[in-house]
CSV table of C-alpha atoms in Angstrom, one decimal:
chain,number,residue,atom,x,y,z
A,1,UNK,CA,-27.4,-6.4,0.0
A,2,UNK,CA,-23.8,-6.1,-0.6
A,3,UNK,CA,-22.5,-8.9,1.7
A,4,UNK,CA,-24.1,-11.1,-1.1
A,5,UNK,CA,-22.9,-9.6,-4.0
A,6,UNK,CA,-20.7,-12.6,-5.1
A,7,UNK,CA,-17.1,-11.5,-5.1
A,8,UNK,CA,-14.6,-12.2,-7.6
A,9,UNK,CA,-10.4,-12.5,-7.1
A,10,UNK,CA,-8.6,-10.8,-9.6
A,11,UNK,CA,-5.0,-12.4,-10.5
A,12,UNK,CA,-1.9,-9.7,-9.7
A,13,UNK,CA,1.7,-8.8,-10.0
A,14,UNK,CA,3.6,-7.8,-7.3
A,15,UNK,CA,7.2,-6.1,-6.9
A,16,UNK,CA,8.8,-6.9,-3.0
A,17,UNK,CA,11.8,-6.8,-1.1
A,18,UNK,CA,13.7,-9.0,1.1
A,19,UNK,CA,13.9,-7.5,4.5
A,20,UNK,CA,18.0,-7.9,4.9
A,21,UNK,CA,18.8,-4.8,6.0
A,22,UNK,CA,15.1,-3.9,8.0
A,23,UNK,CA,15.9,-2.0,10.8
A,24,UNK,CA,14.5,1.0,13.1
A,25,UNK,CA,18.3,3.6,12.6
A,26,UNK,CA,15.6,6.6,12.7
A,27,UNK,CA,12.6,8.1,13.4
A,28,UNK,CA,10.5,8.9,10.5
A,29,UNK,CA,7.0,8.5,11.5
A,30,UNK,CA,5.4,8.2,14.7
A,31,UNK,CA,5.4,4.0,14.8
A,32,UNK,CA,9.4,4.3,14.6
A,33,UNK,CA,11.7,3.7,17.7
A,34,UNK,CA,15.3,3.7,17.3
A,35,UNK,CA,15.3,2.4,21.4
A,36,UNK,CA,13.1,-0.7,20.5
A,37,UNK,CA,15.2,-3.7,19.2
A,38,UNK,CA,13.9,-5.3,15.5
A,39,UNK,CA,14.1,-8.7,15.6
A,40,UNK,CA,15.3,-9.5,12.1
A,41,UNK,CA,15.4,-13.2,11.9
A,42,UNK,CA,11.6,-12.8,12.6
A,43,UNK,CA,11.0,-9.8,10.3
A,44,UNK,CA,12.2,-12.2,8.0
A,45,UNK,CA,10.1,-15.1,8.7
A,46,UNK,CA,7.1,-12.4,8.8
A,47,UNK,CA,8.1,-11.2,5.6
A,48,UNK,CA,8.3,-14.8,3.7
A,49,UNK,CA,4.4,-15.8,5.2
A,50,UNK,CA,3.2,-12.9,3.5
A,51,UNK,CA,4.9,-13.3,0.2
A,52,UNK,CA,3.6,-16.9,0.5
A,53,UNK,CA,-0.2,-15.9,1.2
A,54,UNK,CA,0.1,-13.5,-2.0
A,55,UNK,CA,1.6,-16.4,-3.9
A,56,UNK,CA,-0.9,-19.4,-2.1
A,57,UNK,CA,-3.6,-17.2,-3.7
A,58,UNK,CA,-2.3,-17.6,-7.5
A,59,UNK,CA,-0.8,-14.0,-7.6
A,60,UNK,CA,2.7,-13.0,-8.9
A,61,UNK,CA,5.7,-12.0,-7.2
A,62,UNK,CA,8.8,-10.5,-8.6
A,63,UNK,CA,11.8,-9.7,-6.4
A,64,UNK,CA,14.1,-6.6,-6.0
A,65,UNK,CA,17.3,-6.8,-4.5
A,66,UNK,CA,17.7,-4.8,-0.9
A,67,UNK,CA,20.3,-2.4,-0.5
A,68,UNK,CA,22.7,-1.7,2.3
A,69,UNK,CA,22.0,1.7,4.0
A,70,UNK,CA,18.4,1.6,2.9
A,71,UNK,CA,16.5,-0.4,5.6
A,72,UNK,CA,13.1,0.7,4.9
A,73,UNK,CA,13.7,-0.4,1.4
A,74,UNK,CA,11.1,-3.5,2.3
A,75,UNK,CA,7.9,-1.2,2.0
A,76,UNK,CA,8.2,-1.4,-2.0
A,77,UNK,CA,4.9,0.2,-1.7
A,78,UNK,CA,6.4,3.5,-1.7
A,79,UNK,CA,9.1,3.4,-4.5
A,80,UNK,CA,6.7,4.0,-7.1
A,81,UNK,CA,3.6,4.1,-9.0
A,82,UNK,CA,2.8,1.8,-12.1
A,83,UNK,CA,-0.6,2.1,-14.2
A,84,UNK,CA,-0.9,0.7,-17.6
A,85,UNK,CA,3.0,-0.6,-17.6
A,86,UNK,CA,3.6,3.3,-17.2
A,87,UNK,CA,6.1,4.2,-14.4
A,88,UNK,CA,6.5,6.9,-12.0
A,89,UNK,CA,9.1,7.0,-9.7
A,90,UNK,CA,8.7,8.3,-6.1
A,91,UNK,CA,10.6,11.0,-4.6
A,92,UNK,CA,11.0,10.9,-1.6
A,93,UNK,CA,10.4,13.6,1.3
A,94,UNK,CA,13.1,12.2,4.0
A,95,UNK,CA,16.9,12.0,2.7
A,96,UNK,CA,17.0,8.7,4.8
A,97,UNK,CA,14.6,7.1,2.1
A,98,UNK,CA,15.8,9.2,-1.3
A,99,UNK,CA,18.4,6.1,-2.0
A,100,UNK,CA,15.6,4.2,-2.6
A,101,UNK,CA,14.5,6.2,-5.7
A,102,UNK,CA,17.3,5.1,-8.2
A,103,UNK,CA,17.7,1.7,-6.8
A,104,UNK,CA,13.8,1.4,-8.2
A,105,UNK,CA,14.1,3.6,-11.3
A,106,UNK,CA,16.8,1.3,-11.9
A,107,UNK,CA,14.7,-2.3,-11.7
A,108,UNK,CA,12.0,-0.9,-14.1
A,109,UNK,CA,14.5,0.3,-16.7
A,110,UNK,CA,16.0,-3.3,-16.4
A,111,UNK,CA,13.2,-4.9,-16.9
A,112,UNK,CA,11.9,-3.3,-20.3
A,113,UNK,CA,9.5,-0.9,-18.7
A,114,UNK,CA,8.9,2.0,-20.5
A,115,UNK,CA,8.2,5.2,-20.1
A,116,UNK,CA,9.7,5.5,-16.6
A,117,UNK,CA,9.9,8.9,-15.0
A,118,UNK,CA,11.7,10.4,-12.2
A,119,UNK,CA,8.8,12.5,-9.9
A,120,UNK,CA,9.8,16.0,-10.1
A,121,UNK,CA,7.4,16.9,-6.5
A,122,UNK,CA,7.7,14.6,-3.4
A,123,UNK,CA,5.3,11.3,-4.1
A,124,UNK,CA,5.8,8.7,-2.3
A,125,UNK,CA,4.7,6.3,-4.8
A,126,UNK,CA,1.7,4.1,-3.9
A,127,UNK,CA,1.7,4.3,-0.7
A,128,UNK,CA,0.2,7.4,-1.4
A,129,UNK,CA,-1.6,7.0,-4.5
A,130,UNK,CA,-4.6,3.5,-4.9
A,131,UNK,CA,-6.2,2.9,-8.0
A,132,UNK,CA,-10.5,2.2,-8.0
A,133,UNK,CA,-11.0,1.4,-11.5
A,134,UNK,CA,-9.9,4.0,-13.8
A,135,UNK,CA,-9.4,6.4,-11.0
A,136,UNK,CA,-6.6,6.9,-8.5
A,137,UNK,CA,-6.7,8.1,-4.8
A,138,UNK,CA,-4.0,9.9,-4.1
A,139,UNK,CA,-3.2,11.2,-0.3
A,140,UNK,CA,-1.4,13.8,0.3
A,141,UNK,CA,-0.1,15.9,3.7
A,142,UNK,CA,2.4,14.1,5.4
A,143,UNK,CA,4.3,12.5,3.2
A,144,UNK,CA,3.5,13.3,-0.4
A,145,UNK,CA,2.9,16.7,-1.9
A,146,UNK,CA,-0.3,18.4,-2.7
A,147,UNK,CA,1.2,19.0,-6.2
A,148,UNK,CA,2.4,15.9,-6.9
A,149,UNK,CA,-1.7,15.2,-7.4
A,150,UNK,CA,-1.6,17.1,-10.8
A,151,UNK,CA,1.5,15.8,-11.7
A,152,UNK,CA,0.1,11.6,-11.4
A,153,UNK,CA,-3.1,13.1,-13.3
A,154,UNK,CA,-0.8,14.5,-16.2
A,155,UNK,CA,1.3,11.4,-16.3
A,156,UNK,CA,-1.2,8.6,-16.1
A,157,UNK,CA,-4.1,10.3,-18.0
A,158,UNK,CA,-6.6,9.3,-15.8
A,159,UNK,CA,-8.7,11.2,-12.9
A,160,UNK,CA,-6.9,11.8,-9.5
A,161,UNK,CA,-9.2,12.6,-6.3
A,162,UNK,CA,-6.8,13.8,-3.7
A,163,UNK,CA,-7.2,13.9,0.0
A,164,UNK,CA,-5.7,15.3,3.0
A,165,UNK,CA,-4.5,13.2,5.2
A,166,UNK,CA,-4.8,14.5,9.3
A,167,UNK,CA,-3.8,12.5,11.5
A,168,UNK,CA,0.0,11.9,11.6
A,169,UNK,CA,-0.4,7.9,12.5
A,170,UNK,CA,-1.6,7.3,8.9
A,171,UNK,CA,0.9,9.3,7.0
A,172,UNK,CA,0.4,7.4,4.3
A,173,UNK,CA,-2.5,7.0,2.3
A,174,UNK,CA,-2.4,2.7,2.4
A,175,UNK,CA,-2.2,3.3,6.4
A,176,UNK,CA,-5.2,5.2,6.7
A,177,UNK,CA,-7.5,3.3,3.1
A,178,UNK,CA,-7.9,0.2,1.5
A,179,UNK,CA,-9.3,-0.5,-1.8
A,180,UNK,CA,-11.2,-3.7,-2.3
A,181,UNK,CA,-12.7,-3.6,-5.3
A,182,UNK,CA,-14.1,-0.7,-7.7
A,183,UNK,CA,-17.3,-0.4,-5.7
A,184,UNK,CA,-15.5,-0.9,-2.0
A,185,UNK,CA,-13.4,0.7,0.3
A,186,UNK,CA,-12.5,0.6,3.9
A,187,UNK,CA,-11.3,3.7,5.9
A,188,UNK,CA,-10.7,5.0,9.1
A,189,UNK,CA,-12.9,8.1,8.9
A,190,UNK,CA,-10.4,10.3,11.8
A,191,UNK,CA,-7.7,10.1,9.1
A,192,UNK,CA,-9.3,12.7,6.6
A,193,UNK,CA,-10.9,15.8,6.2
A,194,UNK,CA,-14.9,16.3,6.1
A,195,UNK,CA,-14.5,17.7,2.7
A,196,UNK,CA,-12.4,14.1,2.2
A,197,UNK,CA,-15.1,12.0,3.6
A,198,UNK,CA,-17.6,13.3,1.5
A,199,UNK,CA,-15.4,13.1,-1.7
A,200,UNK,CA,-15.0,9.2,-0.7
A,201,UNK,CA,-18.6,8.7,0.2
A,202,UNK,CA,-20.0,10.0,-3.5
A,203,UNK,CA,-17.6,7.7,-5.0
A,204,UNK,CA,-18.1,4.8,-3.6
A,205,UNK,CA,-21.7,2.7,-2.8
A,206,UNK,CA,-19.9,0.6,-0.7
A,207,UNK,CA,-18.1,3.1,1.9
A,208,UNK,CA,-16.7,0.6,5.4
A,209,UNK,CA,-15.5,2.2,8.4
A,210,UNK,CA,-13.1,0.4,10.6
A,211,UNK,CA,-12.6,1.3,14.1
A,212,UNK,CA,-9.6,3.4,15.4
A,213,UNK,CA,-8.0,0.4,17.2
A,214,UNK,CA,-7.9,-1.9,13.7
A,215,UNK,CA,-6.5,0.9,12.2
A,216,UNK,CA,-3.7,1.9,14.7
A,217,UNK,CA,-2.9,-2.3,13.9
A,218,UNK,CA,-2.6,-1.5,10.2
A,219,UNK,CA,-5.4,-3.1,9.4
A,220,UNK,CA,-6.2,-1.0,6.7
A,221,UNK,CA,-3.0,-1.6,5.3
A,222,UNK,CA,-4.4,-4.8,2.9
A,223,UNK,CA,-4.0,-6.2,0.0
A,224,UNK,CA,-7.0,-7.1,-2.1
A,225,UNK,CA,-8.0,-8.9,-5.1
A,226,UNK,CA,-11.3,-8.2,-5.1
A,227,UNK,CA,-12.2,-11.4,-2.7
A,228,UNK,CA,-9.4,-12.2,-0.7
A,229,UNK,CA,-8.1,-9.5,2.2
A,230,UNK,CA,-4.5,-9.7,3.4
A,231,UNK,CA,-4.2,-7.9,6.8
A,232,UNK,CA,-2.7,-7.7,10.0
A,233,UNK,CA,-3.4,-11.2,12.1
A,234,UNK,CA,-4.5,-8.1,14.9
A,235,UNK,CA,-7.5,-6.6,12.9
A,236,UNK,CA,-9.7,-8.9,14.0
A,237,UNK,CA,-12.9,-6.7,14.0
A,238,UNK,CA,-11.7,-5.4,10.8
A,239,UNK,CA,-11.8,-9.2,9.6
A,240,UNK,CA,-15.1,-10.4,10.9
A,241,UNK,CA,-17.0,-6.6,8.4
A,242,UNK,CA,-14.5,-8.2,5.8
A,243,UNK,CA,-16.3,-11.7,5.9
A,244,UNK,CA,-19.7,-10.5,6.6
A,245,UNK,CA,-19.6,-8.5,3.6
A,246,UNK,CA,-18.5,-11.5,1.5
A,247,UNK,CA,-14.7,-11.5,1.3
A,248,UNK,CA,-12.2,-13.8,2.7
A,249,UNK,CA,-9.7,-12.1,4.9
A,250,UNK,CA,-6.3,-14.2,5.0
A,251,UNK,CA,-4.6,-12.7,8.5
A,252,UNK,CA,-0.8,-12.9,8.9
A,253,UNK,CA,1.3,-11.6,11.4
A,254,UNK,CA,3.4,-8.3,10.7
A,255,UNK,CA,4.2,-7.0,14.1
A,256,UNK,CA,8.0,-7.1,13.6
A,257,UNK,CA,7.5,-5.0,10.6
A,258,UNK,CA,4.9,-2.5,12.0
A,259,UNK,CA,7.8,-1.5,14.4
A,260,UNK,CA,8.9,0.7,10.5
A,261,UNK,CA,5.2,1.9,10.3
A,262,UNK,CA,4.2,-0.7,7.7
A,263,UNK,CA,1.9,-3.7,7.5
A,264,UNK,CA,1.1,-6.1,4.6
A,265,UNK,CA,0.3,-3.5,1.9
A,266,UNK,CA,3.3,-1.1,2.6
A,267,UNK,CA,5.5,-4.6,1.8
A,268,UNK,CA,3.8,-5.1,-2.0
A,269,UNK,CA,4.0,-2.2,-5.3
A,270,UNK,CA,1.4,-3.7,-7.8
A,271,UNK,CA,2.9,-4.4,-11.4
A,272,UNK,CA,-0.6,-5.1,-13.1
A,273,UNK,CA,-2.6,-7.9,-14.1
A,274,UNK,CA,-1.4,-11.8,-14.1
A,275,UNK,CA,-2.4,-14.8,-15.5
A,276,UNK,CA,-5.8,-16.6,-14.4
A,277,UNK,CA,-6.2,-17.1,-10.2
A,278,UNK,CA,-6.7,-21.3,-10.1
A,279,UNK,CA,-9.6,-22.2,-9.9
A,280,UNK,CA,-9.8,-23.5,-5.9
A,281,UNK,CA,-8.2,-19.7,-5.2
């Protein structure tokens, strides 16, 4: 049965940024609320437990610098896409975010990545775009472009399944699915289209859905290695499947940050593969 299938953490690299300038100025998705006051000094603190569960758990993770103007600039999630040290940069749909496109195209280029390419249709990076082995999920609807599916397909040379995303809570595809590992994923059904569910349920044996409630908590918005599950302290139901299906979920507490429409996930863009996890991880 596939609770005993033993599982097995895979060392990462992740790209995040300091929340300095997190705050709710506008309303671009249906968790925002210019009226509610963001505590930053707890954002903060939010923020620097989960870079120090990714870290605690032998992963990798690189820093880039915040920008004034550009609060939302801590969900590095979205600011691109990178397979294979190949780059795509997002583009994003709502002028309030499009700054954040050359402050990333910018950090890759400094770095030595290369190729590195501008997205000529709206993508909002990964966010809306999860790799399962060789092949990417890539949501579209809300926030990316239908087109913009092609386009990762052409650029990455590898097979893109995309689905519509319905329901505006999870307007990104990380809100609404989490990858843990090439065989499992964990959805909130509500969030796609019948022809969407079936596409997911022929690709994957190991198909979990998670109630409404864990997902309106972000608690699909994870980060996994293949054993260990970052998520929202909240999802505890989501938790519990997690552990009986032998992974180890790691809960922290992202509340302050939800208040953007983000959880753990939307705070990390994966770089690729690190060294060796230690061997207590």
């Amino acid at each position: 049965m596939s609770e005993r299938i033993p599982r097995r953490a895979r060392p990462r690299r992740f790209l995040m940024c300091p929340p300095t300038y997190f705050a709710v100025e506008y309303a671009i998705n249906p968790w925002m609320d210019p009226a509610v006051p963001v505590h930053r000094a707890r954002a903060v603190r939010q923020w620097g437990e989960l870079r120090s569960a990714v870290e605690g758990l032998g992963h990798c993770v690189e820093l880039i610098d915040p920008v004034p103007g550009l609060p939302d600039m801590v969900f590095a999630a979205n600011g691109a896409t990178v397979i294979d040290g190949r780059v795509l940069v997002a583009s994003f749909r709502h002028a309030e975010r499009s700054g954040e496109s050359s402050a990333f195209e910018r950090w890759f280029r400094g770095r030595g990545y290369r190729p590195v390419l501008a997205a000529e249709h709206v993508n909002e990076g990964e966010g809306d775009h999860l790799r399962a082995g060789r092949t990417v999920l890539a949501g579209y609807g809300f926030r990316t472009e239908r087109a913009a599916t092609a386009e990762t397909a052409r650029y990455f040379g590898r097979p893109v399944v995309g689905l519509r995303l319905v329901d505006p809570r999870f307007y990104h595809l990380d809100t609404a699915l989490a990858v843990l590992d090439e065989r499992t994923v964990m959805f909130w059904p509500g969030a796609f289209t019948a022809t969407g569910r079936r596409r997911l349920a022929a690709l994957f044996p190991d198909l979990l859905a998670v109630g409404e409630g864990d997902a309106e908590c972000f608690g699909l918005n994870a980060i996994s290695d293949g054993r260990h599950v970052v998520l929202p302290a909240a999802a505890e139901r989501t938790a519990r499947l997690l552990a009986s299906r032998g992974f180890e979920p790691v809960p922290v507490e992202t509340d302050e940050l939800a208040k953007g429409g983000g959880g753990p996930k939307c705070c990390v863009l994966e770089l690729g593969a690190a060294t060796v996890l230690p061997a207590a991880a």
